[in-house]
Short mmCIF file of C-alpha atoms in Angstrom, two decimals:
data_model
loop_
_atom_site.label_atom_id
_atom_site.label_comp_id
_atom_site.label_asym_id
_atom_site.label_seq_id
_atom_site.Cartn_x
_atom_site.Cartn_y
_atom_site.Cartn_z
CA UNK P 70 -33.37 -22.68 -78.98
CA UNK P 71 -29.81 -23.18 -76.67
CA UNK P 72 -30.79 -23.86 -73.42
CA UNK P 73 -29.55 -22.00 -70.61
CA UNK P 74 -29.97 -23.89 -67.99
CA UNK P 75 -26.77 -24.18 -65.91
CA UNK P 76 -25.05 -27.47 -66.05
CA UNK P 77 -25.02 -30.02 -63.21
CA UNK P 78 -24.61 -33.19 -62.28
CA UNK P 79 -27.78 -34.99 -61.35
CA UNK P 80 -29.05 -37.85 -59.35
CA UNK P 81 -31.85 -40.18 -61.02
CA UNK P 82 -32.85 -42.59 -58.58
CA UNK P 83 -30.37 -45.67 -58.87
CA UNK P 84 -28.11 -44.29 -62.32
CA UNK P 85 -26.09 -41.88 -61.41
CA UNK P 86 -25.26 -39.60 -64.51
CA UNK P 87 -23.27 -37.04 -65.09
CA UNK P 88 -23.51 -34.09 -67.49
CA UNK P 89 -20.70 -33.47 -69.21
CA UNK P 90 -19.76 -29.18 -68.99
CA UNK P 91 -18.32 -27.63 -72.08
CA UNK P 92 -17.38 -24.02 -72.51
CA UNK P 93 -20.01 -22.23 -74.89
CA UNK P 94 -18.84 -20.94 -77.45
CA UNK P 95 -18.96 -17.93 -78.16
CA UNK P 96 -22.14 -17.98 -80.90
CA UNK P 97 -23.89 -19.88 -78.59
CA UNK P 98 -23.75 -17.79 -75.87
CA UNK P 99 -27.51 -16.81 -75.05
CA UNK P 100 -29.68 -14.35 -75.96
CA UNK P 101 -33.16 -12.72 -76.05
CA UNK P 102 -35.20 -10.18 -77.54
CA UNK P 103 -37.45 -7.87 -75.50
CA UNK P 104 -40.19 -5.85 -76.04
CA UNK P 105 -40.47 -2.38 -75.25
CA UNK P 106 -43.08 -0.46 -73.97
CA UNK P 107 -44.51 2.17 -76.50
CA UNK P 108 -47.71 4.67 -75.85
CA UNK P 109 -48.42 4.26 -79.14
CA UNK P 110 -49.51 0.69 -80.21
CA UNK P 111 -52.53 -0.89 -78.73
CA UNK P 112 -53.07 -3.53 -76.31
CA UNK P 113 -54.92 -5.63 -79.02
CA UNK P 114 -53.12 -5.20 -81.58
CA UNK P 115 -49.32 -6.40 -79.66
CA UNK P 116 -51.46 -9.06 -78.03
CA UNK P 117 -52.18 -10.67 -81.72
CA UNK P 118 -48.39 -9.67 -83.14
CA UNK P 119 -47.64 -11.89 -80.21
CA UNK P 120 -50.10 -14.49 -81.10
CA UNK P 121 -49.27 -14.86 -84.56
CA UNK P 122 -45.38 -14.34 -83.80
CA UNK P 123 -44.54 -16.37 -81.10
CA UNK P 124 -47.52 -18.67 -82.07
CA UNK P 125 -48.12 -18.10 -77.98
CA UNK P 126 -51.86 -18.54 -77.02
CA UNK P 127 -53.81 -15.83 -76.32
CA UNK P 128 -54.31 -16.08 -72.36
CA UNK P 129 -49.90 -15.73 -72.90
CA UNK P 130 -50.31 -13.23 -74.91
CA UNK P 131 -52.21 -11.10 -73.12
CA UNK P 132 -50.18 -11.66 -70.12
CA UNK P 133 -47.20 -10.69 -72.05
CA UNK P 134 -48.61 -7.46 -73.58
CA UNK P 135 -49.65 -6.47 -69.90
CA UNK P 136 -46.34 -7.41 -69.26
CA UNK P 137 -44.74 -4.86 -71.69
CA UNK P 138 -47.51 -2.45 -70.88
CA UNK P 139 -46.86 -2.45 -66.40
CA UNK P 140 -42.87 -3.40 -66.83
CA UNK P 141 -42.02 -1.37 -69.16
CA UNK P 142 -40.76 -4.71 -71.30
CA UNK P 143 -41.26 -7.84 -71.43
CA UNK P 144 -39.21 -11.37 -73.10
CA UNK P 145 -40.79 -12.94 -75.64
CA UNK P 146 -38.28 -15.49 -76.73
CA UNK P 147 -34.26 -16.51 -75.31
CA UNK P 148 -31.55 -18.52 -77.92
CA UNK P 149 -28.47 -17.62 -80.76
CA UNK P 150 -27.77 -13.95 -81.39
CA UNK P 151 -29.12 -14.62 -85.44
CA UNK P 152 -32.60 -16.46 -84.18
CA UNK P 153 -32.50 -13.57 -81.87
CA UNK P 154 -32.25 -10.48 -84.62
CA UNK P 155 -34.74 -12.36 -87.46
CA UNK P 156 -37.81 -11.71 -84.12
CA UNK P 157 -36.23 -7.96 -84.12
CA UNK P 158 -36.22 -7.54 -88.07
CA UNK P 159 -39.76 -9.02 -87.39
CA UNK P 160 -40.60 -7.27 -84.64
CA UNK P 161 -39.66 -4.13 -86.23
CA UNK P 162 -41.87 -5.19 -88.83
CA UNK P 163 -45.30 -4.96 -86.98
CA UNK P 164 -43.97 -1.48 -85.43
CA UNK P 165 -43.00 -2.76 -82.30
CA UNK P 166 -39.54 -1.64 -80.61
CA UNK P 167 -37.57 -4.60 -79.97
CA UNK P 168 -34.22 -4.99 -78.52
CA UNK P 169 -31.75 -7.72 -79.30
CA UNK P 170 -30.04 -8.45 -75.19
CA UNK P 171 -27.46 -10.33 -73.58
CA UNK P 172 -29.36 -12.53 -71.53
CA UNK P 173 -28.78 -12.43 -67.87
CA UNK P 174 -26.52 -14.55 -66.08
CA UNK I 281 -65.93 3.66 -93.09
CA UNK I 282 -67.24 -0.05 -91.35
CA UNK I 283 -65.13 -3.12 -91.75
CA UNK I 284 -67.03 -5.77 -91.92
CA UNK I 285 -66.59 -10.28 -92.20
CA UNK I 286 -66.66 -11.15 -95.55
CA UNK I 287 -69.67 -14.59 -96.00
CA UNK I 288 -69.29 -15.09 -99.17
CA UNK I 289 -65.59 -15.63 -100.53
CA UNK I 290 -62.87 -17.40 -98.36
CA UNK I 291 -60.28 -15.81 -100.19
CA UNK I 292 -61.30 -12.29 -98.19
CA UNK I 293 -60.64 -12.10 -94.41
CA UNK I 294 -62.59 -8.23 -94.63
CA UNK I 295 -64.62 -6.00 -96.21
CA UNK I 296 -63.70 -1.97 -96.41
CA UNK I 297 -66.84 0.03 -96.57
CA UNK I 298 -64.56 3.28 -97.69
CA UNK I 299 -65.82 6.96 -98.61
CA UNK I 300 -64.09 8.93 -100.56
CA UNK I 301 -62.59 11.05 -98.47
CA UNK I 302 -61.37 8.95 -96.30
CA UNK I 303 -59.35 7.38 -99.49
CA UNK I 304 -58.22 10.24 -100.20
CA UNK I 305 -56.61 10.77 -96.50
CA UNK I 306 -55.58 8.09 -95.73
CA UNK I 307 -53.59 8.56 -99.75
CA UNK I 308 -52.20 11.36 -98.98
CA UNK I 309 -50.65 10.16 -94.94
CA UNK I 310 -49.84 6.87 -96.55
CA UNK I 311 -47.76 8.57 -99.58
CA UNK I 312 -45.77 10.08 -97.27
CA UNK I 313 -44.82 7.11 -95.71
CA UNK I 314 -43.10 6.03 -98.62
CA UNK I 315 -41.31 9.23 -99.42
CA UNK I 316 -39.72 9.36 -95.17
CA UNK I 317 -38.87 6.10 -95.36
CA UNK I 318 -37.31 6.52 -98.89
CA UNK I 319 -35.58 8.98 -98.07
CA UNK I 320 -34.86 7.17 -94.72
CA UNK I 321 -32.55 5.01 -96.82
CA UNK I 322 -30.40 7.78 -98.30
CA UNK I 323 -29.57 9.53 -95.31
CA UNK I 324 -26.56 7.92 -93.16
CA UNK I 325 -27.55 9.64 -90.28
CA UNK I 326 -31.68 9.27 -88.84
CA UNK I 327 -32.14 13.40 -87.65
CA UNK I 328 -36.01 12.82 -87.19
CA UNK I 329 -37.46 10.71 -84.50
CA UNK I 330 -40.54 9.43 -86.44
CA UNK I 331 -37.79 7.76 -88.44
CA UNK I 332 -35.58 6.59 -85.14
CA UNK I 333 -39.53 5.45 -84.85
CA UNK I 334 -40.69 3.32 -87.29
CA UNK I 335 -36.22 1.68 -87.68
CA UNK I 336 -35.63 1.69 -84.85
CA UNK I 337 -32.22 -0.34 -83.26
CA UNK I 338 -32.25 -3.12 -82.63
CA UNK I 339 -29.46 -3.17 -79.60
CA UNK I 340 -29.15 -0.62 -76.74
CA UNK I 341 -25.64 -1.10 -75.48
CA UNK I 342 -24.01 -2.38 -78.40
CA UNK I 343 -23.01 -0.49 -81.04
CA UNK I 344 -21.73 -2.30 -82.86
CA UNK I 345 -23.76 -4.83 -83.21
CA UNK I 346 -26.36 -2.47 -83.81
CA UNK I 347 -24.69 -1.21 -87.47
CA UNK I 348 -24.30 -4.66 -88.12
CA UNK I 349 -27.77 -5.76 -88.06
CA UNK I 350 -28.24 -1.98 -89.82
CA UNK I 351 -25.74 -2.61 -92.65
CA UNK I 352 -27.85 -5.52 -93.21
CA UNK I 353 -31.09 -5.73 -92.35
CA UNK I 354 -32.01 -2.03 -92.71
CA UNK I 355 -32.81 -1.71 -96.46
CA UNK I 356 -34.80 -5.18 -97.05
CA UNK I 357 -37.47 -3.91 -93.45
CA UNK I 358 -37.41 -0.29 -95.43
CA UNK I 359 -38.32 -1.97 -98.36
CA UNK I 360 -41.49 -4.36 -97.17
CA UNK I 361 -42.33 -1.38 -94.68
CA UNK I 362 -42.88 0.85 -98.09
CA UNK I 363 -44.55 -1.94 -99.40
CA UNK I 364 -47.13 -1.67 -96.82
CA UNK I 365 -47.99 1.88 -97.30
CA UNK I 366 -47.77 1.11 -101.18
CA UNK I 367 -50.87 -1.82 -100.49
CA UNK I 368 -52.63 0.86 -99.46
CA UNK I 369 -52.27 3.45 -101.62
CA UNK I 370 -52.89 1.38 -104.89
CA UNK I 371 -56.19 0.40 -102.97
CA UNK I 372 -57.24 3.49 -101.82
CA UNK I 373 -56.28 5.53 -104.93
CA UNK I 374 -59.57 4.68 -107.52
CA UNK I 375 -61.72 5.41 -104.34
CA UNK I 376 -60.06 9.02 -103.53
CA UNK I 377 -59.66 9.55 -107.98
CA UNK I 378 -63.36 8.45 -108.61
CA UNK I 379 -65.71 10.39 -105.13
CA UNK I 380 -67.29 7.73 -105.22
CA UNK I 381 -67.77 4.61 -101.78
CA UNK I 382 -66.66 1.84 -102.40
CA UNK I 383 -66.21 -1.90 -101.07
CA UNK I 384 -61.85 -2.35 -100.52
CA UNK I 385 -62.25 -6.01 -100.16
CA UNK I 386 -58.58 -7.69 -97.87
CA UNK I 387 -57.29 -10.52 -98.96
CA UNK I 388 -55.29 -12.12 -95.63
CA UNK I 389 -51.95 -10.99 -97.66
CA UNK I 390 -53.81 -7.44 -97.63
CA UNK I 391 -55.33 -6.94 -93.92
CA UNK I 392 -51.51 -7.99 -93.13
CA UNK I 393 -49.74 -4.73 -95.33
CA UNK I 394 -52.81 -2.72 -93.92
CA UNK I 395 -51.97 -3.91 -90.70
CA UNK I 396 -48.91 -2.78 -89.91
CA UNK I 397 -49.11 0.13 -93.10
CA UNK I 398 -51.84 1.90 -90.80
CA UNK I 399 -49.13 0.86 -87.82
CA UNK I 400 -46.81 2.72 -88.83
CA UNK I 401 -48.34 5.66 -90.04
CA UNK I 402 -49.05 5.89 -86.11
CA UNK I 403 -45.72 5.62 -84.87
CA UNK I 404 -44.91 8.61 -87.20
CA UNK I 405 -48.11 11.12 -86.89
CA UNK I 406 -47.29 9.88 -82.33
CA UNK I 407 -43.76 11.97 -83.40
CA UNK I 408 -45.16 14.11 -84.84
CA UNK I 409 -48.06 15.14 -81.68
CA UNK I 410 -45.40 15.02 -79.35
CA UNK I 411 -46.39 11.54 -78.11
CA UNK I 412 -43.69 10.01 -75.56
CA UNK I 413 -45.25 8.34 -72.71
CA UNK I 414 -48.22 6.70 -72.09
CA UNK I 415 -51.19 9.15 -71.53
CA UNK I 416 -49.59 12.30 -73.54
CA UNK I 417 -52.78 13.93 -75.73
CA UNK I 418 -50.41 15.22 -77.71
CA UNK I 419 -50.78 18.52 -76.62
CA UNK I 420 -48.78 20.67 -79.81
CA UNK I 421 -50.50 18.84 -82.82
CA UNK I 422 -52.92 20.51 -84.80
CA UNK I 423 -56.62 20.24 -83.91
CA UNK I 424 -57.07 17.68 -86.83
CA UNK I 425 -54.27 15.18 -86.49
CA UNK I 426 -55.72 13.78 -83.19
CA UNK I 427 -58.69 12.64 -84.81
CA UNK I 428 -56.65 10.95 -87.24
CA UNK I 429 -55.03 9.27 -84.29
CA UNK I 430 -57.97 7.83 -83.11
CA UNK I 431 -59.46 7.21 -86.62
CA UNK I 432 -56.61 5.01 -87.61
CA UNK I 433 -56.65 3.56 -83.55
CA UNK I 434 -60.05 2.97 -85.20
CA UNK I 435 -59.32 1.36 -88.02
CA UNK I 436 -56.02 -1.07 -87.00
CA UNK I 437 -58.20 -2.62 -84.21
CA UNK I 438 -60.84 -2.98 -86.69
CA UNK I 439 -58.77 -5.11 -89.01
CA UNK I 440 -56.53 -7.18 -86.47
CA UNK I 441 -60.06 -7.98 -85.62
CA UNK I 442 -60.88 -9.40 -88.45
CA UNK I 443 -57.83 -11.44 -88.84
CA UNK I 444 -58.52 -13.29 -85.32
CA UNK I 445 -62.14 -14.20 -86.77
CA UNK I 446 -59.87 -16.31 -89.74
CA UNK I 447 -57.37 -17.07 -87.53
CA UNK I 448 -58.34 -17.78 -83.86
CA UNK I 449 -54.70 -19.62 -84.09
CA UNK I 450 -51.36 -17.85 -84.43
CA UNK I 451 -48.82 -19.46 -86.43
CA UNK I 452 -46.23 -21.41 -84.25
CA UNK I 453 -43.11 -19.75 -84.96
CA UNK I 454 -40.28 -21.15 -84.03
CA UNK I 455 -39.13 -19.72 -80.92
CA UNK I 456 -41.54 -19.51 -77.70
CA UNK I 457 -41.41 -17.50 -74.96
CA UNK I 458 -38.92 -17.64 -71.95
#
Protein backbone atom coordinates (compact mmCIF):
# COMPACT_ATOMS: atom_id res chain seq x y z
CA UNK A 1 0.00 0.00 0.00
CA UNK A 2 1.23 3.46 -0.83
CA UNK A 3 2.21 5.37 2.26
CA UNK A 4 0.88 8.87 2.66
CA UNK A 5 3.34 9.70 5.37
CA UNK A 6 5.29 12.85 4.47
CA UNK A 7 8.92 12.39 3.45
CA UNK A 8 11.12 14.12 6.01
CA UNK A 9 14.55 14.20 7.56
CA UNK A 10 14.76 11.98 10.64
CA UNK A 11 17.20 11.81 13.53
CA UNK A 12 17.68 8.32 14.92
CA UNK A 13 20.01 8.38 17.92
CA UNK A 14 23.60 8.77 16.78
CA UNK A 15 23.00 8.13 13.10
CA UNK A 16 21.39 10.81 11.05
CA UNK A 17 19.40 9.45 8.13
CA UNK A 18 18.34 11.72 5.34
CA UNK A 19 15.15 10.62 3.60
CA UNK A 20 15.30 11.73 0.01
CA UNK A 21 12.18 13.49 -1.12
CA UNK A 22 10.98 12.84 -4.64
CA UNK A 23 7.86 14.03 -6.44
CA UNK A 24 5.02 11.53 -6.56
CA UNK A 25 4.17 10.09 -9.94
CA UNK A 26 0.52 10.63 -10.88
CA UNK A 27 -0.16 6.92 -10.37
CA UNK A 28 1.00 7.20 -6.75
CA UNK A 29 -1.28 10.03 -5.69
CA UNK A 30 -3.02 8.48 -2.71
CA UNK A 31 -6.68 7.71 -2.92
CA UNK A 32 -9.09 6.36 -0.37
CA UNK A 33 -12.15 4.15 -0.39
CA UNK A 34 -15.04 5.69 1.54
CA UNK A 35 -18.16 3.78 2.58
CA UNK A 36 -21.26 5.95 3.08
CA UNK A 37 -24.21 5.51 5.39
CA UNK A 38 -27.46 4.28 3.90
CA UNK A 39 -30.79 3.57 5.58
CA UNK A 40 -31.13 0.09 4.12
CA UNK A 41 -28.14 -2.14 4.83
CA UNK A 42 -28.20 -3.93 8.17
CA UNK A 43 -25.54 -3.07 10.73
CA UNK A 44 -24.70 -6.78 11.16
CA UNK A 45 -24.28 -7.12 7.39
CA UNK A 46 -22.07 -4.04 7.00
CA UNK A 47 -19.82 -5.20 9.83
CA UNK A 48 -19.57 -8.68 8.30
CA UNK A 49 -18.67 -7.20 4.89
CA UNK A 50 -15.87 -5.15 6.49
CA UNK A 51 -14.48 -8.25 8.22
CA UNK A 52 -14.73 -10.44 5.16
CA UNK A 53 -13.42 -8.03 2.54
CA UNK A 54 -10.92 -5.87 4.42
CA UNK A 55 -9.78 -8.59 6.83
CA UNK A 56 -10.26 -6.47 9.97
CA UNK A 57 -11.11 -8.03 13.33
CA UNK A 58 -14.64 -7.99 14.69
CA UNK A 59 -14.10 -5.03 17.02
CA UNK A 60 -12.53 -2.87 14.30
CA UNK A 61 -15.30 -3.83 11.87
CA UNK A 62 -17.96 -2.84 14.41
CA UNK A 63 -16.21 0.48 15.10
CA UNK A 64 -16.02 1.28 11.38
CA UNK A 65 -19.66 0.27 10.91
CA UNK A 66 -20.72 2.55 13.82
CA UNK A 67 -18.64 5.35 12.28
CA UNK A 68 -20.47 4.90 8.97
CA UNK A 69 -23.78 4.94 10.81
CA UNK A 70 -23.16 7.94 13.06
CA UNK A 71 -20.67 10.10 11.08
CA UNK A 72 -22.20 9.20 7.72
CA UNK A 73 -18.99 7.82 6.26
CA UNK A 74 -15.81 5.94 7.07
CA UNK A 75 -12.52 5.55 5.23
CA UNK A 76 -11.71 1.86 4.90
CA UNK A 77 -8.40 1.90 3.02
CA UNK A 78 -6.01 4.11 1.10
CA UNK A 79 -3.61 3.50 -1.76
CA UNK A 80 -3.36 3.85 -5.50
CA UNK A 81 -6.43 4.52 -7.60
CA UNK A 82 -6.60 1.15 -9.32
CA UNK A 83 -6.50 -0.62 -5.97
CA UNK A 84 -9.23 1.63 -4.52
CA UNK A 85 -11.39 1.05 -7.61
CA UNK A 86 -11.22 -2.69 -6.98
CA UNK A 87 -12.43 -2.07 -3.42
CA UNK A 88 -15.27 0.10 -4.78
CA UNK A 89 -16.33 -2.65 -7.16
CA UNK A 90 -16.33 -5.20 -4.33
CA UNK A 91 -18.34 -2.89 -2.06
CA UNK A 92 -20.89 -2.30 -4.82
CA UNK A 93 -21.06 -6.06 -5.31
CA UNK A 94 -22.05 -6.27 -1.63
CA UNK A 95 -24.61 -3.50 -2.15
CA UNK A 96 -22.73 -0.95 -0.04
CA UNK A 97 -22.49 2.64 -1.22
CA UNK A 98 -18.77 3.31 -1.65
CA UNK A 99 -16.79 5.92 -3.55
CA UNK A 100 -13.15 6.49 -4.42
CA UNK A 101 -11.96 9.82 -3.00
CA UNK A 102 -8.69 11.73 -3.17
CA UNK A 103 -6.86 11.46 0.14
CA UNK A 104 -7.00 14.74 2.07
CA UNK A 105 -3.71 16.64 1.94
CA UNK B 1 -38.83 -20.03 6.97
CA UNK B 2 -36.05 -21.19 9.28
CA UNK B 3 -32.31 -20.89 8.74
CA UNK B 4 -30.17 -23.40 10.62
CA UNK B 5 -26.54 -24.53 10.71
CA UNK B 6 -25.98 -28.07 9.40
CA UNK B 7 -24.09 -30.25 11.86
CA UNK B 8 -23.26 -33.24 9.68
CA UNK B 9 -22.05 -31.86 6.35
CA UNK B 10 -18.88 -29.73 6.26
CA UNK B 11 -19.62 -28.70 2.64
CA UNK B 12 -22.71 -26.78 3.74
CA UNK B 13 -22.90 -23.56 5.75
CA UNK B 14 -26.68 -23.34 6.13
CA UNK B 15 -30.02 -25.02 5.67
CA UNK B 16 -33.03 -22.92 4.67
CA UNK B 17 -36.39 -24.44 5.51
CA UNK B 18 -38.78 -22.76 3.12
CA UNK B 19 -42.53 -22.85 2.52
CA UNK B 20 -43.88 -22.84 -1.06
CA UNK B 21 -45.49 -19.41 -0.66
CA UNK B 22 -42.20 -17.96 0.59
CA UNK B 23 -40.38 -19.54 -2.35
CA UNK B 24 -42.92 -18.07 -4.79
CA UNK B 25 -42.41 -14.55 -3.40
CA UNK B 26 -38.61 -14.85 -3.52
CA UNK B 27 -38.55 -16.32 -7.03
CA UNK B 28 -40.81 -13.54 -8.28
CA UNK B 29 -38.64 -10.84 -6.68
CA UNK B 30 -35.37 -12.43 -7.87
CA UNK B 31 -36.72 -12.73 -11.43
CA UNK B 32 -37.78 -9.07 -11.39
CA UNK B 33 -34.33 -8.08 -10.11
CA UNK B 34 -32.63 -9.98 -12.95
CA UNK B 35 -34.86 -8.20 -15.48
CA UNK B 36 -34.17 -4.80 -13.89
CA UNK B 37 -30.41 -5.41 -14.03
CA UNK B 38 -30.52 -6.72 -17.61
CA UNK B 39 -32.45 -3.59 -18.64
CA UNK B 40 -29.85 -1.43 -16.89
CA UNK B 41 -27.13 -2.87 -19.12
CA UNK B 42 -29.07 -1.88 -22.24
CA UNK B 43 -29.97 1.61 -21.03
CA UNK B 44 -27.53 4.46 -21.74
CA UNK B 45 -28.74 6.47 -18.72
CA UNK B 46 -29.88 5.31 -15.30
CA UNK B 47 -33.30 6.95 -15.13
CA UNK B 48 -34.41 4.50 -12.43
CA UNK B 49 -33.35 5.60 -8.95
CA UNK B 50 -33.29 1.96 -7.78
CA UNK B 51 -30.71 1.13 -10.46
CA UNK B 52 -28.63 4.11 -9.35
CA UNK B 53 -28.72 2.74 -5.80
CA UNK B 54 -27.78 -0.84 -6.80
CA UNK B 55 -25.12 0.42 -9.25
CA UNK B 56 -23.87 3.72 -7.81
CA UNK B 57 -21.12 5.89 -9.25
CA UNK B 58 -17.65 5.15 -7.90
CA UNK B 59 -16.65 8.84 -7.93
CA UNK B 60 -18.63 11.80 -6.62
CA UNK B 61 -16.62 14.75 -7.91
CA UNK B 62 -14.78 13.40 -10.96
CA UNK B 63 -17.27 12.72 -13.76
CA UNK B 64 -14.59 11.58 -16.21
CA UNK B 65 -13.23 9.02 -13.78
CA UNK B 66 -16.79 7.94 -12.92
CA UNK B 67 -17.53 7.36 -16.62
CA UNK B 68 -14.28 5.47 -17.17
CA UNK B 69 -14.89 3.26 -14.13
CA UNK B 70 -18.42 2.58 -15.32
CA UNK B 71 -17.19 1.58 -18.78
CA UNK B 72 -14.67 -0.84 -17.30
CA UNK B 73 -16.64 -2.29 -14.39
CA UNK B 74 -20.33 -2.10 -15.07
CA UNK B 75 -20.92 -5.10 -17.28
CA UNK B 76 -19.03 -7.49 -15.02
CA UNK B 77 -20.70 -6.09 -11.92
CA UNK B 78 -24.18 -6.38 -13.42
CA UNK B 79 -23.47 -9.92 -14.66
CA UNK B 80 -22.38 -10.96 -11.18
CA UNK B 81 -25.43 -9.34 -9.56
CA UNK B 82 -27.71 -11.11 -12.05
CA UNK B 83 -25.91 -14.31 -11.05
CA UNK B 84 -26.67 -13.72 -7.35
CA UNK B 85 -30.38 -13.30 -8.12
CA UNK B 86 -30.34 -16.31 -10.44
CA UNK B 87 -28.92 -18.49 -7.63
CA UNK B 88 -31.99 -17.57 -5.55
CA UNK B 89 -34.42 -18.29 -8.40
CA UNK B 90 -32.80 -21.58 -9.35
CA UNK B 91 -32.72 -22.89 -5.77
CA UNK B 92 -36.29 -21.88 -4.94
CA UNK B 93 -38.19 -22.46 -8.19
CA UNK B 94 -38.65 -26.22 -7.50
CA UNK B 95 -40.14 -25.45 -4.06
CA UNK B 96 -42.47 -22.88 -5.59
CA UNK B 97 -43.48 -25.19 -8.45
CA UNK B 98 -44.04 -28.36 -6.42
CA UNK B 99 -45.90 -26.59 -3.65
CA UNK B 100 -44.18 -28.64 -0.93
CA UNK B 101 -42.06 -27.20 1.88
CA UNK B 102 -38.42 -28.13 1.44
CA UNK B 103 -35.02 -27.68 3.02
CA UNK B 104 -32.66 -25.88 0.65
CA UNK B 105 -28.96 -26.55 1.36
CA UNK B 106 -26.55 -23.60 1.17
CA UNK B 107 -22.92 -24.10 0.21
CA UNK B 108 -20.54 -21.24 1.01
CA UNK B 109 -20.79 -19.95 -2.59
CA UNK B 110 -24.57 -20.16 -2.54
CA UNK B 111 -24.78 -18.37 0.83
CA UNK B 112 -22.59 -15.55 -0.52
CA UNK B 113 -24.90 -15.22 -3.53
CA UNK B 114 -28.01 -15.29 -1.34
CA UNK B 115 -26.79 -12.69 1.13
CA UNK B 116 -25.88 -10.29 -1.69
CA UNK B 117 -28.94 -11.00 -3.84
CA UNK B 118 -31.22 -10.39 -0.87
CA UNK B 119 -29.29 -7.19 -0.15
CA UNK B 120 -29.90 -5.95 -3.70
CA UNK B 121 -33.61 -6.81 -3.40
CA UNK B 122 -33.79 -4.73 -0.20
CA UNK B 123 -32.10 -1.77 -1.93
CA UNK B 124 -34.64 -1.86 -4.77
CA UNK B 125 -37.65 -2.31 -2.45
CA UNK B 126 -36.39 0.52 -0.20
CA UNK B 127 -36.27 2.77 -3.25
CA UNK B 128 -39.80 1.77 -4.26
CA UNK B 129 -40.96 2.47 -0.68
CA UNK B 130 -39.35 5.89 -0.64
CA UNK B 131 -36.85 5.13 2.11
CA UNK B 132 -34.26 7.88 1.71
CA UNK B 133 -32.75 8.44 5.16
CA UNK B 134 -32.47 6.54 8.43
CA UNK B 135 -35.85 6.25 10.11
CA UNK B 136 -38.01 6.56 7.00
CA UNK B 137 -40.92 4.16 7.25
CA UNK B 138 -41.66 4.05 3.56
CA UNK B 139 -44.94 5.92 4.04
CA UNK B 140 -45.98 5.56 0.41
CA UNK B 141 -45.44 1.82 0.21
CA UNK B 142 -48.20 -0.65 -0.38
CA UNK B 143 -48.79 -2.44 2.94
CA UNK B 144 -47.36 -5.84 2.00
CA UNK B 145 -44.10 -4.37 0.75
CA UNK B 146 -43.01 -3.31 4.23
CA UNK B 147 -43.51 -6.88 5.47
CA UNK B 148 -41.46 -8.28 2.59
CA UNK B 149 -38.72 -5.70 3.25
CA UNK B 150 -38.52 -6.66 6.93
CA UNK B 151 -38.68 -10.36 6.10
CA UNK B 152 -35.72 -10.00 3.70
CA UNK B 153 -33.80 -8.19 6.47
CA UNK B 154 -34.46 -11.08 8.85
CA UNK B 155 -33.34 -13.54 6.17
CA UNK B 156 -30.15 -11.63 5.35
CA UNK B 157 -29.26 -11.35 9.03
CA UNK B 158 -29.85 -15.10 9.44
CA UNK B 159 -27.49 -15.93 6.57
CA UNK B 160 -24.83 -13.57 7.96
CA UNK B 161 -25.12 -15.46 11.25
CA UNK B 162 -24.58 -18.89 9.66
CA UNK B 163 -21.68 -17.50 7.62
CA UNK B 164 -20.10 -16.23 10.83
CA UNK B 165 -20.36 -19.70 12.39
CA UNK B 166 -18.41 -21.22 9.51
CA UNK B 167 -16.12 -18.28 8.90
CA UNK B 168 -15.39 -16.53 12.22
CA UNK B 169 -12.21 -14.97 10.86
CA UNK B 170 -12.57 -12.89 7.75
CA UNK B 171 -10.43 -13.41 4.67
CA UNK B 172 -7.56 -10.95 4.84
CA UNK B 173 -7.75 -8.92 1.66
CA UNK B 174 -5.07 -6.67 0.26
CA UNK B 175 -5.53 -3.29 1.88
CA UNK B 176 -6.30 -2.88 5.55
CA UNK B 177 -8.08 -0.10 7.34
CA UNK B 178 -6.50 3.31 7.18
